[in-house]
mmCIF file of C-alpha atoms in Angstrom:
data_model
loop_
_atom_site.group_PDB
_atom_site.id
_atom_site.type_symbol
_atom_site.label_atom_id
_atom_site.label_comp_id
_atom_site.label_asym_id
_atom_site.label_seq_id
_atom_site.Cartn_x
_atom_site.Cartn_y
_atom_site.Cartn_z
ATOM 1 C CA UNK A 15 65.479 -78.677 191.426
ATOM 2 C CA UNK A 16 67.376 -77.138 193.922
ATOM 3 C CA UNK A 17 66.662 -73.346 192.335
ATOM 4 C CA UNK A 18 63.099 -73.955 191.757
ATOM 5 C CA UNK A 19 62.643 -74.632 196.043
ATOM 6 C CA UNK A 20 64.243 -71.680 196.848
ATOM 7 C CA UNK A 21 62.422 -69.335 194.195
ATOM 8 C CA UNK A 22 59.110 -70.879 195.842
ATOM 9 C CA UNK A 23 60.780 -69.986 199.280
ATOM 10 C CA UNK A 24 61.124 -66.535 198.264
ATOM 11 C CA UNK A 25 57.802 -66.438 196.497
ATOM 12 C CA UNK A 26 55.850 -67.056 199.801
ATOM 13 C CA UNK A 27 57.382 -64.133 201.442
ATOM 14 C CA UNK A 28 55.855 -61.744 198.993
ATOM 15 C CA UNK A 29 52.995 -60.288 200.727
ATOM 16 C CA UNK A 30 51.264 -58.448 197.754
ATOM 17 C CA UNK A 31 52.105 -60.998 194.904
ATOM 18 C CA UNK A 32 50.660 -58.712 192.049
ATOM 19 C CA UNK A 33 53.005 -55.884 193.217
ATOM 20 C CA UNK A 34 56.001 -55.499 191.433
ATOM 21 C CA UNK A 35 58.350 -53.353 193.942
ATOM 22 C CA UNK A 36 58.102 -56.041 196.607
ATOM 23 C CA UNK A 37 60.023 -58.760 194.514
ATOM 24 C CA UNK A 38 62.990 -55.675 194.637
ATOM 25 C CA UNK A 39 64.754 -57.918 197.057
ATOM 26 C CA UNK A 40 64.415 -61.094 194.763
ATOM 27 C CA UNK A 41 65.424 -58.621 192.002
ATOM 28 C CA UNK A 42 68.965 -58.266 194.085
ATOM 29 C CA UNK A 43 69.328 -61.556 195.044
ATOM 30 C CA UNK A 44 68.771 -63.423 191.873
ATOM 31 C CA UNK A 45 69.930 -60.189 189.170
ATOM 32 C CA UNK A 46 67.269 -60.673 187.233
ATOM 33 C CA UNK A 47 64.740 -58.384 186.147
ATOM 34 C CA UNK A 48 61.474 -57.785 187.450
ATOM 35 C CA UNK A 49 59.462 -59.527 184.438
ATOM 36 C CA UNK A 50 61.485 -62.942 184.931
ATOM 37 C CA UNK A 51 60.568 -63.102 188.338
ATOM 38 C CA UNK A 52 57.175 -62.437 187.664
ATOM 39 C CA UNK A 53 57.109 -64.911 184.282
ATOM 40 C CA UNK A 54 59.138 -67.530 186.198
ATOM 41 C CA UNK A 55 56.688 -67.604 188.890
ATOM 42 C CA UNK A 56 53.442 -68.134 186.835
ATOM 43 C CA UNK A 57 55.709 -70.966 184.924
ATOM 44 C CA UNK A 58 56.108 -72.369 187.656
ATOM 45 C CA UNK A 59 52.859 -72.141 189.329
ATOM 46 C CA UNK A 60 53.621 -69.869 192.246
ATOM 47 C CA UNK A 61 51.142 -67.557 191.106
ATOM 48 C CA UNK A 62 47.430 -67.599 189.167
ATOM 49 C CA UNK A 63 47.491 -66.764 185.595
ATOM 50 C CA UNK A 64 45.373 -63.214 186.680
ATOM 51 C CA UNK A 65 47.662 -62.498 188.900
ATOM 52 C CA UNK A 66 50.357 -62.696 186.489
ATOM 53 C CA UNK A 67 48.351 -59.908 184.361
ATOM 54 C CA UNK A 68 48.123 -57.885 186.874
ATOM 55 C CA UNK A 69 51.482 -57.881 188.008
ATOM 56 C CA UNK A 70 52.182 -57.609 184.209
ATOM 57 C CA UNK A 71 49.981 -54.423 184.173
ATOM 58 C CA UNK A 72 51.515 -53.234 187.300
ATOM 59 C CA UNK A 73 54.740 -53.562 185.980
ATOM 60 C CA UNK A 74 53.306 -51.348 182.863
ATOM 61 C CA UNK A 75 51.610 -48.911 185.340
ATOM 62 C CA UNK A 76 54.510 -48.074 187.001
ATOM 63 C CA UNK A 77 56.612 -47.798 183.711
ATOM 64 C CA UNK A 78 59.161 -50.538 184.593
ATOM 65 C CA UNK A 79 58.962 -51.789 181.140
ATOM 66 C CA UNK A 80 61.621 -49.494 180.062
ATOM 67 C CA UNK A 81 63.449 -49.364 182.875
ATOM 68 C CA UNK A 82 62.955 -51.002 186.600
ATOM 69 C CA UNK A 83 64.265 -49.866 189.671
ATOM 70 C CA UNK A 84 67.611 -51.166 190.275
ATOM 71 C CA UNK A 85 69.225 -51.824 186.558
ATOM 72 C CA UNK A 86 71.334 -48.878 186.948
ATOM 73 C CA UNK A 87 73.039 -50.587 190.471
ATOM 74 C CA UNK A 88 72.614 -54.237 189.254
ATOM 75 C CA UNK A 89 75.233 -55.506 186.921
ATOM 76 C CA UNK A 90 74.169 -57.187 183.406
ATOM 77 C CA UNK A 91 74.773 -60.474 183.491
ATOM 78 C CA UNK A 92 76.537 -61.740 180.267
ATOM 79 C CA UNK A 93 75.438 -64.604 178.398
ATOM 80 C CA UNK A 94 78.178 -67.352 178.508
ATOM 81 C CA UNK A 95 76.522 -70.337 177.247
ATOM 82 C CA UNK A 96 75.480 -68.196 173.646
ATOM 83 C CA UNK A 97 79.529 -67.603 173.540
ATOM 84 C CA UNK A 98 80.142 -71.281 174.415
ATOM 85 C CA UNK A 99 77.545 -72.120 171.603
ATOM 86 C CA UNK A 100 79.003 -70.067 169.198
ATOM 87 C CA UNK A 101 82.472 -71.108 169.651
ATOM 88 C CA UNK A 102 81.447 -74.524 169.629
ATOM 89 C CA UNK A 103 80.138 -74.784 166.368
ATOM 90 C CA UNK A 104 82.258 -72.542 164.546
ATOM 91 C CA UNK A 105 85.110 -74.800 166.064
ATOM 92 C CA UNK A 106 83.603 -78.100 164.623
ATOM 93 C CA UNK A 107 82.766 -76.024 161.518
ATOM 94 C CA UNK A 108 78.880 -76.504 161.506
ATOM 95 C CA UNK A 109 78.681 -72.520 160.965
ATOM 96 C CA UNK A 110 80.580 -69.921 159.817
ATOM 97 C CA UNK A 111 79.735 -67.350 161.809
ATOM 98 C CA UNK A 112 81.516 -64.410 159.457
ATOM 99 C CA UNK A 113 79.654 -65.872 156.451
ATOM 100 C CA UNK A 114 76.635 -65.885 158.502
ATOM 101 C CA UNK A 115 76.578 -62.384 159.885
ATOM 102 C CA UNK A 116 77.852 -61.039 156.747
ATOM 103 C CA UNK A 117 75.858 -62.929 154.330
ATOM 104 C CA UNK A 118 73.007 -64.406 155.759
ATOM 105 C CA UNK A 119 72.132 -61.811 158.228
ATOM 106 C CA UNK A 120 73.808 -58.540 156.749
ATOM 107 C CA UNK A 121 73.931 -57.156 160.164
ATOM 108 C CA UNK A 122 76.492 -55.642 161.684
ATOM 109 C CA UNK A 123 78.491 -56.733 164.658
ATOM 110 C CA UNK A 124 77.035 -54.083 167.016
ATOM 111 C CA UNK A 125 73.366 -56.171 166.414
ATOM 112 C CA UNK A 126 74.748 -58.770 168.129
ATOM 113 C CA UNK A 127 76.197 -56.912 171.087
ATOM 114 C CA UNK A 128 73.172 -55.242 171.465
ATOM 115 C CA UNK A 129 71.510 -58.107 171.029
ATOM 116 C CA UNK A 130 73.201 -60.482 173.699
ATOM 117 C CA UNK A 131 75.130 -57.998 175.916
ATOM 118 C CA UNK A 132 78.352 -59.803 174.373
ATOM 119 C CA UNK A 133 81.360 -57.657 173.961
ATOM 120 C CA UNK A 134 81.591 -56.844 170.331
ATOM 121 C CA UNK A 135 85.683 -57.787 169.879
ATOM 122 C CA UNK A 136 83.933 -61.438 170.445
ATOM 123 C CA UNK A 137 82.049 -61.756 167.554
ATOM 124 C CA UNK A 138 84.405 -59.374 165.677
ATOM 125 C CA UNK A 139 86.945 -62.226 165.704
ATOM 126 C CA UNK A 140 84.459 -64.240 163.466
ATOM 127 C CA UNK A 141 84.774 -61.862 160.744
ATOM 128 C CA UNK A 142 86.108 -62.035 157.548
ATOM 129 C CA UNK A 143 86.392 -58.627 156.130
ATOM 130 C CA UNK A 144 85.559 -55.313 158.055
ATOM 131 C CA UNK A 145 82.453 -54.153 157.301
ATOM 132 C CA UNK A 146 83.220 -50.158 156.471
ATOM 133 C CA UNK A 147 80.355 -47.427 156.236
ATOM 134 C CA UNK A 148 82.192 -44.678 157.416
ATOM 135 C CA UNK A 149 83.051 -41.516 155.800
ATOM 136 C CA UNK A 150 86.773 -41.803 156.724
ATOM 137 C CA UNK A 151 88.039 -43.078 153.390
ATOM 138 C CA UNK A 152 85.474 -40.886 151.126
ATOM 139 C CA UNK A 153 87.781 -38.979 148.633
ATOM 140 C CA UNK A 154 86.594 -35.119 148.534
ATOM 141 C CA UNK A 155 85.083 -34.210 144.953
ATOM 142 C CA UNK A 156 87.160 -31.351 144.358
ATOM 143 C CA UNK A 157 90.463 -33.281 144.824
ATOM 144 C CA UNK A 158 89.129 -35.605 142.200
ATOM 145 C CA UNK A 159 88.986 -33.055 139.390
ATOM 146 C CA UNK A 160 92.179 -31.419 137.928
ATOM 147 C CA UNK A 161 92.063 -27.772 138.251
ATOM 148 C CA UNK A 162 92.621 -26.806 134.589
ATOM 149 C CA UNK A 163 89.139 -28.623 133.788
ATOM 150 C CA UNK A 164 87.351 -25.695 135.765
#
């Protein structure tokens, strides 16, 4: 596989493999995160199955877990085959993705974005009824009972 060559490429000019800030340039060239590099290597074989924990711990260590260096410059990449999935199968009517978010799931549509990064107008357009638990429409109390009844 054409990918696969050039990740071990890149692999072999890391000189400390169990380091996480020198795959920063891999991070930039392939926008992924830190931990897919490091998983994808040990998938593949690049590195040892220690090393792997160790760059795992490093990665810990340094407190990359919650956020690495670079996510704030590198764009999110969005996750076009899910929407291409989706579509799909609501199209051939295999699922209905309302029914199932609403019914199945009782989640709300902002799950989902967070979830898969996908704009939330995309699943919105699956929905059957709007899902409402705001306070907007909440008639006051006192406007409920007549006056004379006080």
């Amino acid at each position: 596989m054409i990918f696969e060559d050039e990740f071990a490429l890149d692999i072999k000019d890391i000189s400390y493999i169990t380091n996480p800030d020198d795959y920063l340039d891999l991070k930039k060239k392939w926008k992924t995160s830190l931990q897919v590099l490091g998983y994808r290597a040990a998938h593949l074989g690049m590195i040892s199955p220690k090393d792997h924990r160790n760059f795992y711990a490093a990665l810990h260590r340094k407190d990359y877990l919650k956020m690495e260096p670079l996510d704030d410059v590198i764009p999110i990449q969005k996750p076009m085959k899910i929407k291409t999935i989706i579509d799909f199968i609501s199209k051939k009517g295999l699922v209905d993705i309302g029914d199932m978010i609403e019914s199945d799931w009782k989640a709300e549509v902002s799950f989902f974005h967070h979830m898969t990064g996908i704009d939330p107008d995309f699943f919105t357009k699956y929905m059957t009824r709007a899902l409402d638990f705001g306070i907007d429409n909440v008639t006051k109390i006192p406007e409920r009972i007549p006056s004379d009844n006080m």
